[in-house]
XYZ file of C-alpha atoms in Angstrom:
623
model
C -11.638 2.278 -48.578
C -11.684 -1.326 -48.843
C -13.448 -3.483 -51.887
C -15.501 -6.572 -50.857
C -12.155 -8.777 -51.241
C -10.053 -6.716 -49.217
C -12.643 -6.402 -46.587
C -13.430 -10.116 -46.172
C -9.862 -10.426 -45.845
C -9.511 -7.668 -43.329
C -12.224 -9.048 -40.948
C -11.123 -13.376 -41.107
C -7.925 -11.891 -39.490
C -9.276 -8.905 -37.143
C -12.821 -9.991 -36.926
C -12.539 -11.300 -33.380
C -9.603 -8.960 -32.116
C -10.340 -6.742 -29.207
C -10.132 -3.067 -30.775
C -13.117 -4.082 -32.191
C -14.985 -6.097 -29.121
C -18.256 -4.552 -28.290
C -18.356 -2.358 -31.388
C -21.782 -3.326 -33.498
C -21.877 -2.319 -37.263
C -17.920 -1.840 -36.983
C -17.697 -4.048 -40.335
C -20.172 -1.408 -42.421
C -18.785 1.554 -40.121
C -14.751 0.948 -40.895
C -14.701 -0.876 -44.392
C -15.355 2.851 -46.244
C -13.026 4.373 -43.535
C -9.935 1.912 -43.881
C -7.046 2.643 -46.047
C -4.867 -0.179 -47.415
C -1.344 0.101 -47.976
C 1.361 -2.071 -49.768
C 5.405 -1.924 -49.194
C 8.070 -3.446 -50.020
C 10.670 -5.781 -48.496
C 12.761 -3.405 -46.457
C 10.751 -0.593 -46.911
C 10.589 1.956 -44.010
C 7.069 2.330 -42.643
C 8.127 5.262 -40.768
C 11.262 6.488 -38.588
C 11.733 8.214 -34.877
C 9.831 10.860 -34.379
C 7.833 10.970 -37.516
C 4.072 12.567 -36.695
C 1.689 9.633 -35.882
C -1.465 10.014 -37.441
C -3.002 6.452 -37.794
C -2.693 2.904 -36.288
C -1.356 -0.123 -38.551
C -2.834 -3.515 -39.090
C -1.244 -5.988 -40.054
C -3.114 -8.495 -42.964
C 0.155 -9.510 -45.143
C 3.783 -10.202 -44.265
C 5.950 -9.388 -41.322
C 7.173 -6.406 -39.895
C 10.383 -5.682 -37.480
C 10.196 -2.608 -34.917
C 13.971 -1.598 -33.380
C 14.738 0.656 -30.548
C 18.123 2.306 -29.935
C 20.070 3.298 -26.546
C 22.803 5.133 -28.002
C 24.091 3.078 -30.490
C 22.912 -0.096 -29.534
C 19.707 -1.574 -30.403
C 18.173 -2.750 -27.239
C 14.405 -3.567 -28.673
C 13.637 -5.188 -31.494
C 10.101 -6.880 -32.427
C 8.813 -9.057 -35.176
C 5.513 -8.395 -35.655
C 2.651 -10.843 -37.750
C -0.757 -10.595 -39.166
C -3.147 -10.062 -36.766
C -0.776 -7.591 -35.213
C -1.141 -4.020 -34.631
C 1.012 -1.498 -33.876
C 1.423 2.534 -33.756
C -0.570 3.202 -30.656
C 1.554 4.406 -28.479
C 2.720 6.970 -30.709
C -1.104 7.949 -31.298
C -0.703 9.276 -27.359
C 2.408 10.877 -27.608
C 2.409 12.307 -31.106
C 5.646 10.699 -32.176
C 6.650 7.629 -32.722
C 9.774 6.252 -31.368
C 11.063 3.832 -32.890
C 12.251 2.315 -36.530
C 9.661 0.593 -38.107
C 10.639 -1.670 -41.398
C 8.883 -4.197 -43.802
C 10.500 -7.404 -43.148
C 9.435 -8.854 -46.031
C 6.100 -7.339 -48.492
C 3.637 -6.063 -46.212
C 0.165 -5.248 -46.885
C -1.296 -3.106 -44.289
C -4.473 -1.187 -43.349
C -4.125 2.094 -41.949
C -7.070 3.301 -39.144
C -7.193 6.749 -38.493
C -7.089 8.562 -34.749
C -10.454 9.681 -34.837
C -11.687 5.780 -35.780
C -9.668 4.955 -32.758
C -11.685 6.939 -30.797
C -14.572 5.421 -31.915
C -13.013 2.458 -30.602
C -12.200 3.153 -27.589
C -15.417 5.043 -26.371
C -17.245 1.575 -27.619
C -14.802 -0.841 -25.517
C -13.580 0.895 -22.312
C -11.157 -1.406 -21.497
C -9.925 -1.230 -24.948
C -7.191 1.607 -23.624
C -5.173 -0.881 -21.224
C -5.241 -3.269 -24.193
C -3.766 -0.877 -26.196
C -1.085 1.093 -24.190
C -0.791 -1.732 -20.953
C -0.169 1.118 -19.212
C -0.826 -1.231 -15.751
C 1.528 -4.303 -16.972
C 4.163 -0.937 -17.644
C 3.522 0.518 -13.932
C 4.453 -2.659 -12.400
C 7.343 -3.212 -14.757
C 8.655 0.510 -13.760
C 8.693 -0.346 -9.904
C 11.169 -3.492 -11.035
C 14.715 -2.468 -10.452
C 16.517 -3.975 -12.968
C 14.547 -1.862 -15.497
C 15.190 1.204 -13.332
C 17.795 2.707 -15.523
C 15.104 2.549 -18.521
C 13.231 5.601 -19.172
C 9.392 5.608 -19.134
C 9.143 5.492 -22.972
C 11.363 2.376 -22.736
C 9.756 0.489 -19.785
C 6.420 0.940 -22.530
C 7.721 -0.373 -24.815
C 9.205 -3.733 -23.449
C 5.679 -4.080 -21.799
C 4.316 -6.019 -24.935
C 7.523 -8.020 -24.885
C 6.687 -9.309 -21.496
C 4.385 -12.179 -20.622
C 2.194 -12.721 -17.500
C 2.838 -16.268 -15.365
C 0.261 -16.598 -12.686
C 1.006 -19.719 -10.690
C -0.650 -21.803 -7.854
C 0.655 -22.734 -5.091
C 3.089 -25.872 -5.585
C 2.881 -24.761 -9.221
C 6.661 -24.934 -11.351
C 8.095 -22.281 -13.398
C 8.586 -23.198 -16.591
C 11.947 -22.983 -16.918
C 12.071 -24.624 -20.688
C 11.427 -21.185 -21.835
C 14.515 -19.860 -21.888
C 14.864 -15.742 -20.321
C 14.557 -14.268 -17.732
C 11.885 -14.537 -14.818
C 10.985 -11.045 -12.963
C 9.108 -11.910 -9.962
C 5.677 -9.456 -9.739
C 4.241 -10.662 -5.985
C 4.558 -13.889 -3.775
C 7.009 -16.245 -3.200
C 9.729 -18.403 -5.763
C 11.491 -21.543 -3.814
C 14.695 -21.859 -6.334
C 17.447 -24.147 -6.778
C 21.274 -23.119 -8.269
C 23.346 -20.332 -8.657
C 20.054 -17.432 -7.462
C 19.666 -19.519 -4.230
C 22.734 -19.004 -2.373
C 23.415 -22.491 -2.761
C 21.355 -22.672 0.447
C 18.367 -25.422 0.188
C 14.681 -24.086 -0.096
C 15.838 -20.807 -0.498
C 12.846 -18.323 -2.108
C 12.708 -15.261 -3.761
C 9.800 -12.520 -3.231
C 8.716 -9.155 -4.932
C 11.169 -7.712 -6.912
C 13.483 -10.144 -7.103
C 14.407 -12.005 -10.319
C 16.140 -15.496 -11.620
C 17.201 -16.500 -14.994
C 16.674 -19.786 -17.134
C 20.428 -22.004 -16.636
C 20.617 -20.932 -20.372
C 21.240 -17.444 -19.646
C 25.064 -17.283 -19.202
C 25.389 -13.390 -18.845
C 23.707 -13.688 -15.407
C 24.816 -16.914 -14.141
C 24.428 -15.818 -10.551
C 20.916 -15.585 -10.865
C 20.741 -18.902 -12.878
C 18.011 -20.845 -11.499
C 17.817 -24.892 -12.057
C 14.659 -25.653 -10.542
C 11.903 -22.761 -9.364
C 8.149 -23.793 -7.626
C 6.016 -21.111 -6.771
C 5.943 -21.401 -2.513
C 2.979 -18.920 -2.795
C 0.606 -18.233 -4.991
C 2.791 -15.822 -7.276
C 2.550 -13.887 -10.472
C 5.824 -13.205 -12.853
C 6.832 -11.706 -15.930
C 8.819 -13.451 -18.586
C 11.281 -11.918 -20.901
C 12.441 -14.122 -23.822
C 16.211 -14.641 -23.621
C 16.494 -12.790 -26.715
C 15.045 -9.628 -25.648
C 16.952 -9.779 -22.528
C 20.379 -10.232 -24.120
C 19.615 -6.940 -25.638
C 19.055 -5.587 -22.573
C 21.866 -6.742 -21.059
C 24.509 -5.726 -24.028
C 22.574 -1.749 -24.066
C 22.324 -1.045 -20.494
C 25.141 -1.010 -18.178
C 22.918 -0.984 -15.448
C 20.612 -3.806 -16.124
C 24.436 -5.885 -16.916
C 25.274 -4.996 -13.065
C 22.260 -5.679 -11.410
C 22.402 -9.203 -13.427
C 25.642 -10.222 -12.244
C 25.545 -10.577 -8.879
C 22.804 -11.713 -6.578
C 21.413 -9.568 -4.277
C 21.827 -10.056 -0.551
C 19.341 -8.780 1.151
C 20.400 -10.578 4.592
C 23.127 -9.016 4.293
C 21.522 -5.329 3.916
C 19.824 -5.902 6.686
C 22.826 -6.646 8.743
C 23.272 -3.074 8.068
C 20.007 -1.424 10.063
C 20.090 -0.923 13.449
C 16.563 -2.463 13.577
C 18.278 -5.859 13.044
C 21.559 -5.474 14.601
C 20.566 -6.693 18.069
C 23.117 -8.846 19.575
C 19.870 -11.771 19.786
C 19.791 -11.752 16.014
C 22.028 -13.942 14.020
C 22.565 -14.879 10.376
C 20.188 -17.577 10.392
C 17.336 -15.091 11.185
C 18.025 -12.340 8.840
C 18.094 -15.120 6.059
C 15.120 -16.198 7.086
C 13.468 -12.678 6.928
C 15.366 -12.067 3.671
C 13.090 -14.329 1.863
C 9.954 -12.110 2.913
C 11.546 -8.796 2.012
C 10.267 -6.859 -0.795
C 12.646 -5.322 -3.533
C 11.608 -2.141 -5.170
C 11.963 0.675 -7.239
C 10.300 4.130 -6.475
C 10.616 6.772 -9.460
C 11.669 10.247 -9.090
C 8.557 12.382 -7.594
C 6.505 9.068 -6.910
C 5.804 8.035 -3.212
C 7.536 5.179 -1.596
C 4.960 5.955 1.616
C 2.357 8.709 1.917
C 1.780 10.731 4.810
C -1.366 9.575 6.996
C -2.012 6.776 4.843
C -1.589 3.077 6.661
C 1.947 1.678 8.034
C 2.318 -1.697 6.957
C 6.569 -1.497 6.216
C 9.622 -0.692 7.185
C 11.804 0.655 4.206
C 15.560 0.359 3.459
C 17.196 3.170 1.172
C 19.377 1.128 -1.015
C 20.483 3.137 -3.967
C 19.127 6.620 -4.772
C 17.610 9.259 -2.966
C 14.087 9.635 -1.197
C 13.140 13.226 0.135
C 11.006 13.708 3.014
C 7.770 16.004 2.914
C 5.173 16.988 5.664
C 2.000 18.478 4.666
C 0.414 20.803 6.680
C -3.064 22.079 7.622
C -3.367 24.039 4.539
C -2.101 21.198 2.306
C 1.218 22.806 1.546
C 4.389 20.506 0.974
C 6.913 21.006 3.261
C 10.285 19.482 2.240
C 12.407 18.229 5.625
C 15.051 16.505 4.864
C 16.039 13.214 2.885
C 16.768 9.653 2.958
C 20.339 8.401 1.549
C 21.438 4.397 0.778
C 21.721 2.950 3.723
C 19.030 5.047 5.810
C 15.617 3.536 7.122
C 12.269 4.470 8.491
C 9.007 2.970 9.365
C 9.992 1.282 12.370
C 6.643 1.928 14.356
C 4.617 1.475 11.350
C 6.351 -2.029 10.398
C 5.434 -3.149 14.786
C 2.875 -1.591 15.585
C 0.515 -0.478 12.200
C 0.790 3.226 12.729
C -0.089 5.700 9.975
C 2.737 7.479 8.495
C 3.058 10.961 9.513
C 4.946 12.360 6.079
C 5.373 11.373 2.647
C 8.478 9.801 1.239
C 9.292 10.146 -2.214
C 12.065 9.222 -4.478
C 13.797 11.861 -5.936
C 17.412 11.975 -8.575
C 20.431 10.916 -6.932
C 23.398 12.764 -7.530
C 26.018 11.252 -10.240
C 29.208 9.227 -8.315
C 32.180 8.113 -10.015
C 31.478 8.614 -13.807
C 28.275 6.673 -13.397
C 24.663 7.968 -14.490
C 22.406 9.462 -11.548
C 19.764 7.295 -10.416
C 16.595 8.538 -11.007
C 15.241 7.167 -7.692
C 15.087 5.256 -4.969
C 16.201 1.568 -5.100
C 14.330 0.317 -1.290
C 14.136 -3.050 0.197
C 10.812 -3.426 2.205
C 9.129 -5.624 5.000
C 5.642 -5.263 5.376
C 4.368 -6.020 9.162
C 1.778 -8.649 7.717
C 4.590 -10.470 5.979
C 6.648 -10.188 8.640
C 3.927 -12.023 10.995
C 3.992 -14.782 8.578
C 7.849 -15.225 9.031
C 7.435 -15.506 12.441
C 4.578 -18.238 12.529
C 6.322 -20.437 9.578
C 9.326 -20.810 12.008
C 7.834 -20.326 15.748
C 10.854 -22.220 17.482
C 13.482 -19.449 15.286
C 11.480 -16.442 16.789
C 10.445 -16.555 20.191
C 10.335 -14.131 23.463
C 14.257 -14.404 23.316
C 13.942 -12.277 20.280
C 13.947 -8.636 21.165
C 12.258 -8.153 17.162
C 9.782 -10.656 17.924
C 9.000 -9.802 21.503
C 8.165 -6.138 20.252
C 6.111 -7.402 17.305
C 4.035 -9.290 19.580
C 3.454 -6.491 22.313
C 2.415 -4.130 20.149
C 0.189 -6.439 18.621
C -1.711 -7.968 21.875
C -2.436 -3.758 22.498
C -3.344 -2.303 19.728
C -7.015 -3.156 19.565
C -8.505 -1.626 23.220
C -12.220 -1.198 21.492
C -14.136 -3.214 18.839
C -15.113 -0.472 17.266
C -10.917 0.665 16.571
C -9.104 0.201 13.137
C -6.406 -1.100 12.357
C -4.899 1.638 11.749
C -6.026 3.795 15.073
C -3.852 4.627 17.806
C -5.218 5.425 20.900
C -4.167 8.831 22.301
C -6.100 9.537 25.278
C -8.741 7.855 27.520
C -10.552 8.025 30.498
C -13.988 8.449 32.492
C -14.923 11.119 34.941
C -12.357 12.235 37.332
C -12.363 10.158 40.737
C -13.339 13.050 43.414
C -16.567 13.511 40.711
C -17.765 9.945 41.375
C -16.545 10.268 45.569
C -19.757 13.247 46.205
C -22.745 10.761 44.673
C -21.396 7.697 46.141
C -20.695 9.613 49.574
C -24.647 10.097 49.579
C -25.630 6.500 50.359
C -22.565 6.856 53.228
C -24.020 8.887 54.962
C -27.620 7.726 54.338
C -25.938 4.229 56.155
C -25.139 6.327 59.200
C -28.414 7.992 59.869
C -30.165 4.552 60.921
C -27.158 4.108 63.356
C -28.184 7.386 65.319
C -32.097 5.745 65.518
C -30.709 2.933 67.326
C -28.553 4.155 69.677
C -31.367 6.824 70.083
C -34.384 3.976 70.927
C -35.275 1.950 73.291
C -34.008 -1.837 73.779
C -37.340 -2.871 72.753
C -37.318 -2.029 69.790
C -33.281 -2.123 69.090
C -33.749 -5.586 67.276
C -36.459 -4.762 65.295
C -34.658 -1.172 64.408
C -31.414 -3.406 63.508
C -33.163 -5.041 60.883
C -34.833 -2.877 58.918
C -31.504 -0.882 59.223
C -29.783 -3.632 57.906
C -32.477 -3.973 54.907
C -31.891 -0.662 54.712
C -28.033 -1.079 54.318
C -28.402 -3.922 51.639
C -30.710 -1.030 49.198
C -27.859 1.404 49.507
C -25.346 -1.037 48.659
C -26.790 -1.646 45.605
C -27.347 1.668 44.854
C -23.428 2.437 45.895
C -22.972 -0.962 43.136
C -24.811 1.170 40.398
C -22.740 3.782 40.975
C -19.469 2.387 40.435
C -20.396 0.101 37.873
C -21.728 3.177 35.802
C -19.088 5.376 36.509
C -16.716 2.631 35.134
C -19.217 1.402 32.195
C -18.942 5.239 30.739
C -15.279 6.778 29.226
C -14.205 9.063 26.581
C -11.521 8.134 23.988
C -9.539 10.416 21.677
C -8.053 8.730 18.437
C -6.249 9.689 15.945
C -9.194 9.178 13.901
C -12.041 9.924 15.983
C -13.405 11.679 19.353
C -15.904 9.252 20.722
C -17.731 8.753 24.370
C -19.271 5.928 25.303
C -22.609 5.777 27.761
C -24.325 2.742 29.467
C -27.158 3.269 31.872
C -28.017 -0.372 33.550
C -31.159 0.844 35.149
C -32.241 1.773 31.572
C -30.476 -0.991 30.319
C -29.321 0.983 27.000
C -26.268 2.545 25.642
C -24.837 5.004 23.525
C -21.567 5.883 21.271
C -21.484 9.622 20.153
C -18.407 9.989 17.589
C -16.933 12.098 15.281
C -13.834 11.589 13.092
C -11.345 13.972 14.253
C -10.961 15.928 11.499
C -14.534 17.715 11.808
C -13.478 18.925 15.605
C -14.205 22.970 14.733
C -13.713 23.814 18.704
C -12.801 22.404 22.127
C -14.004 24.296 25.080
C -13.397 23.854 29.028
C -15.842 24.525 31.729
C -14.705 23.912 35.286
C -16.291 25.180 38.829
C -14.368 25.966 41.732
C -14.191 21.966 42.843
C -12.721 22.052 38.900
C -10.325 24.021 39.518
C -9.352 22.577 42.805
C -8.895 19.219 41.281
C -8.311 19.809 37.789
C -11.494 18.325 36.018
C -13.495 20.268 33.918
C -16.462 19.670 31.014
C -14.248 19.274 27.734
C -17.145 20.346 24.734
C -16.281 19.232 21.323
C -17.948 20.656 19.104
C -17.630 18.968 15.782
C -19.187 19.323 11.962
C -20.228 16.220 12.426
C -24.232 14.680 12.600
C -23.292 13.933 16.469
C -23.091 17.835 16.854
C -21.173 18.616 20.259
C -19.807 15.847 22.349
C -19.226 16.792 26.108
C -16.876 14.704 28.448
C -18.134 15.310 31.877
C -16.081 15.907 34.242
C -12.261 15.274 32.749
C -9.789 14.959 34.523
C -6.765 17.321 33.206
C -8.930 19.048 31.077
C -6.243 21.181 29.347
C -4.271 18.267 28.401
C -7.205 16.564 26.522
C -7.756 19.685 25.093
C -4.732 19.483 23.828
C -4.335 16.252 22.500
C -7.423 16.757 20.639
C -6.411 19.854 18.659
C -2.754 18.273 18.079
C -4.618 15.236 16.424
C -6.948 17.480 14.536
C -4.244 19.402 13.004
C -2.459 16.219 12.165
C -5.537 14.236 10.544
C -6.620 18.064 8.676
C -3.180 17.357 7.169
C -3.198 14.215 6.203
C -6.405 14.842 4.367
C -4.962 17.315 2.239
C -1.695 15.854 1.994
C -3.961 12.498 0.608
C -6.050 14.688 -1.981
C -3.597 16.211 -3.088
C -1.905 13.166 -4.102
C -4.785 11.651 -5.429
C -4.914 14.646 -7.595
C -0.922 14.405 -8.516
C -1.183 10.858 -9.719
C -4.650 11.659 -11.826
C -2.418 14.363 -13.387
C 0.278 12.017 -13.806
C -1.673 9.465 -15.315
C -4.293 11.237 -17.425
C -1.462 13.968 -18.713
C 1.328 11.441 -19.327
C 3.728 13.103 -17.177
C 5.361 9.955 -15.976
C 4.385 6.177 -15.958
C 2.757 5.774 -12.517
C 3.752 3.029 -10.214
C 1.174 0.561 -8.484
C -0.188 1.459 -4.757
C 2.637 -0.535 -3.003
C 1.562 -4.237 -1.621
C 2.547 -6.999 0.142
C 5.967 -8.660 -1.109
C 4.061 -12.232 -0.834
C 0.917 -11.262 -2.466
C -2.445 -10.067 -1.094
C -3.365 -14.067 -1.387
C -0.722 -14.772 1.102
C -1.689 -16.115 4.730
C -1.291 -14.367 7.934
C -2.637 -11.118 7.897
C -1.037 -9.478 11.245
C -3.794 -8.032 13.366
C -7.670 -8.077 12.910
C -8.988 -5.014 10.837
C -11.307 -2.987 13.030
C -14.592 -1.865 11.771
C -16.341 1.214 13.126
C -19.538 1.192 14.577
C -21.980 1.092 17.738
C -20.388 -2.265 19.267
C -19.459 -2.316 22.560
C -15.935 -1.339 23.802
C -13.625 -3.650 25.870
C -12.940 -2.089 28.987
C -9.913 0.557 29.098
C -6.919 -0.694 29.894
């Protein structure tokens, strides 16, 4: 409990901190709840894994918290009044590291059920306290990879967000080391290849000249190209680093080529490529880091990349119709994928997920994947900064854009649809109506061979007007039988109706994963020419959708029910990982990575493709 003194104190250092934003009456509710604690000059405030019980404010003096990889101390943090610290033990039950008095310390302890209080009055209050998001994007960075969760937490306060504007400069007066969170770093010296211009995305990182333990990556000059957000680390933190992990010391010593690992893929091997244009898409690459059991890509959720294995180990899992995991194989350094996703958008058809690395040569097993990335929308912005690089010439650039110009048949399509099947009415269905107005043509013929000469002229005419109606009538015909087509998608059934005389039309959908049953009807005609009524019937508001008349009925039959059992799959497949990483976040289990985005920043330009939205628009004609 704290006197009036002590309290006034208390609340001119804490009174506008944010464990207590929000919280009315917190002075009268916390001064009898408080407990205030003196120690000494090198006292121990508590040890590794001591029981937490309370969190500690600081009001007098300064404190120093030290972390330990082995024998090394690779953490240590001065901490000053106005500071707090203890919560992350409050969540895990145990604190982990070695907490002293730096010099006399006057503290005031808050209990875990006041913390509570706390945190049901300020929501965001949690993230404040843990940074459990600034830690997620710090675990996908892989020069930390070799740090365990509890680790990667704790640096997290030691780390400090740089948002920069285009143009903007990184301050490189601050001497440490630079991890790059999204967009784009132009940097001069040692990290740019001595190349001019040269930039750095995602992933990458650059140290102040300063930093001599990493002169490779020693940067002179950085300007953010893009909008771009970083992390700073102050040198002395990272020296620590650098001295306890063997890892982080490698990683920091030489730069990483990533033109050079993508000499190495077949995708850009082609004899058309050359040096000059994998350098170029170097500086648009993503670098990564992709826990064990965490997904690099997840099965029927959308392609945007094309990944690189470059260290670790990434197994391969399809989910089927019941939502069970099959394992199929697995992805080793120097193994790819996502080829069709990264050209033409296509959804991903399993789940990738890092997974531990066996041990080589003495060294300690990777607890992931290390991947390199290119996503398709920063790959179109490559190819538009430098048009006369990439051209038709350019087998990469030539399949980019074909897939791009037919992706989109229908305004209504996604961006992530694929067209599986289309088509109208079978031909011979449309030859018996229009054969009608044929034969109707012929009958006036017969009536003037058939009367006399007299009358032949007049006969002519009105067999002539008479020609002219059926024409237009033939005109109506064709023009509706070409207006009206079914599509199957690998999102959706859908057929489309447009009656001119009524001058109306009509989309019946349903997404493909509410088909229950596909039927065929065909006559003898049917048979004879293989169409058939295909009926869909769906759970869907739409009910049954019918397309008249199909030709090959069996086959769209097919394609349907293929599609279905895919989509059915990736539905579970994407609940149940929605579920896994609730578990893993709510439980603790791991520190969760970000959703994977674009190595340049959502803010970036060139976006490749136009996003479909569905709806009752009319379709562009099949093509």
């Amino acid at each position: 409990m704290l006197d009036e003194t002590e309290a006034r104190e208390f609340w001119n250092i804490f009174r506008d901190s944010p464990l207590f934003a929000g919280w009315k009456g917190v002075e009268q509710y916390l001064n009898p709840r408080l407990e205030r604690e003196t120690f000494l000059a090198g006292q121990a405030i508590f040890s590794r894994q001591e029981t937490a019980d309370c969190l500690y404010l600081i009001v007098h003096g300064v404190v120093v918290q030290s972390l330990k990889h082995g024998r090394l101390e690779w953490l240590r943090r001065r901490l000053n009044p106005g500071d707090y610290f203890g919560q992350h033990a409050l969540f895990g039950d145990r604190h982990f590291s070695d907490t002293v008095a730096e010099t006399e310390v006057v503290l005031c302890k808050m209990s875990a059920g006041d913390l509570r209080v706390a945190l049901e009055r300020n929501p965001e209050l949690h993230e404040i306290l843990l940074q459990e998001k600034r830690a997620g994007r710090l675990r996908a960075m892989p020069l930390l990879r070799s740090l365990d969760d509890m680790e990667v937490r704790r640096i997290a306060p030691l780390m400090e967000e740089v948002s920069l504007d285009r143009g903007a400069s990184v301050p490189l007066q601050k001497e440490g080391l630079w991890l790059i969170d999204f967009g784009q770093i132009t940097v001069a010296g040692p990290a740019s290849f001595d190349q001019s211009g040269w930039r750095l995305t995602a992933g990458n990182f650059f140290v102040s000249v300063d930093v001599g333990r990493a002169a490779q990556r020693a940067a002179t000059h950085a300007t953010a190209h893009l909008p771009s957000r970083l992390f700073y680390l102050p040198t002395e933190h990272f020296n620590r680093l650098l001295r306890a992990f063997s890892d982080v010391r490698q990683l920091s010593a030489a730069r990483l080529d990533i033109a050079e690992e993508l000499a190495k893929v077949e995708l850009f091997q082609s004899s058309d490529l050359t040096d000059k244009h994998r350098q170029h898409l170097a500086q648009f690459c993503g670098w990564g880091f992709v826990p064990d059991q965490q997904n690099i890509t997840t099965q029927g959720a959308l392609g945007h990349s094309f990944v690189i294995i470059r260290d670790g180990l990434a197994v391969v899992t399809n989910f089927d119709e019941q939502g069970r995991a099959r394992p199929m194989s697995y992805f080793r350094p120097g193994e790819s994928y996502g080829e069709t996703s990264l050209l033409s958008g296509k959804a991903r058809d399993v789940t990738v997920r890092g997974a531990v690395a066996p041990a080589q040569d003495g060294q300690t097993a990777l607890n992931g994947a290390d991947v390199i990335t290119l996503d398709r929308r920063d790959l179109l912005a490559a190819f538009e900064e430098q048009p006369t690089l990439w051209d038709n010439r350019i087998k990469l650039f030539k399949s980019f854009s074909h897939a791009k110009e037919i992706k989109r048949r229908y305004d209504w399509q996604r961006e992530d649809e694929q067209i599986i099947w289309d088509g109208r009415g079978h031909r011979f269905w449309l030859a018996f109506p229009a054969a009608a107005p044929i034969l109707l043509a012929l009958l006036p013929l017969a009536l003037i061979w058939l009367s006399s000469s007299a009358l032949a002229g007049t006969t002519l005419v009105i067999w002539l007007l008479w020609l002219g109606m059926l024409a237009l009538v033939e005109v109506w015909l064709f023009v509706n039988y070409y207006d009206d087509h079914y599509v199957v998608t690998n999102h959706r059934v859908t057929r489309y109706d447009r009656d001119l005389l009524a001058l109306s039309e009509a989309l019946m959908e349903a997404p493909i994963e509410m088909v229950q049953d596909v039927t065929i009807q065909a006559g003898f005609w049917g048979r004879f020419f293989d169409w058939g009524d295909v009926t869909i019937r769906t759970a869907a508001k739409v009910g049954a959708i019918v397309f008249a008349h199909a030709p090959q009925p069996d086959e769209v039959k097919q394609h349907i029910l293929t599609e279905k059992a895919q989509a059915v799959a990736a539905v579970r497949g994407h609940q149940r990982e929605v579920l896994r990483r609730l578990l893993i976040s709510q439980l603790r289990v791991a520190l969760p990575i970000p959703e994977r985005q674009r190595a340049l920043g959502d803010q970036a330009p060139a976006a490749a493709g136009s996003i479909g939205r569905p709806g009752r628009c009319k379709p562009r004609r099949p093509r």
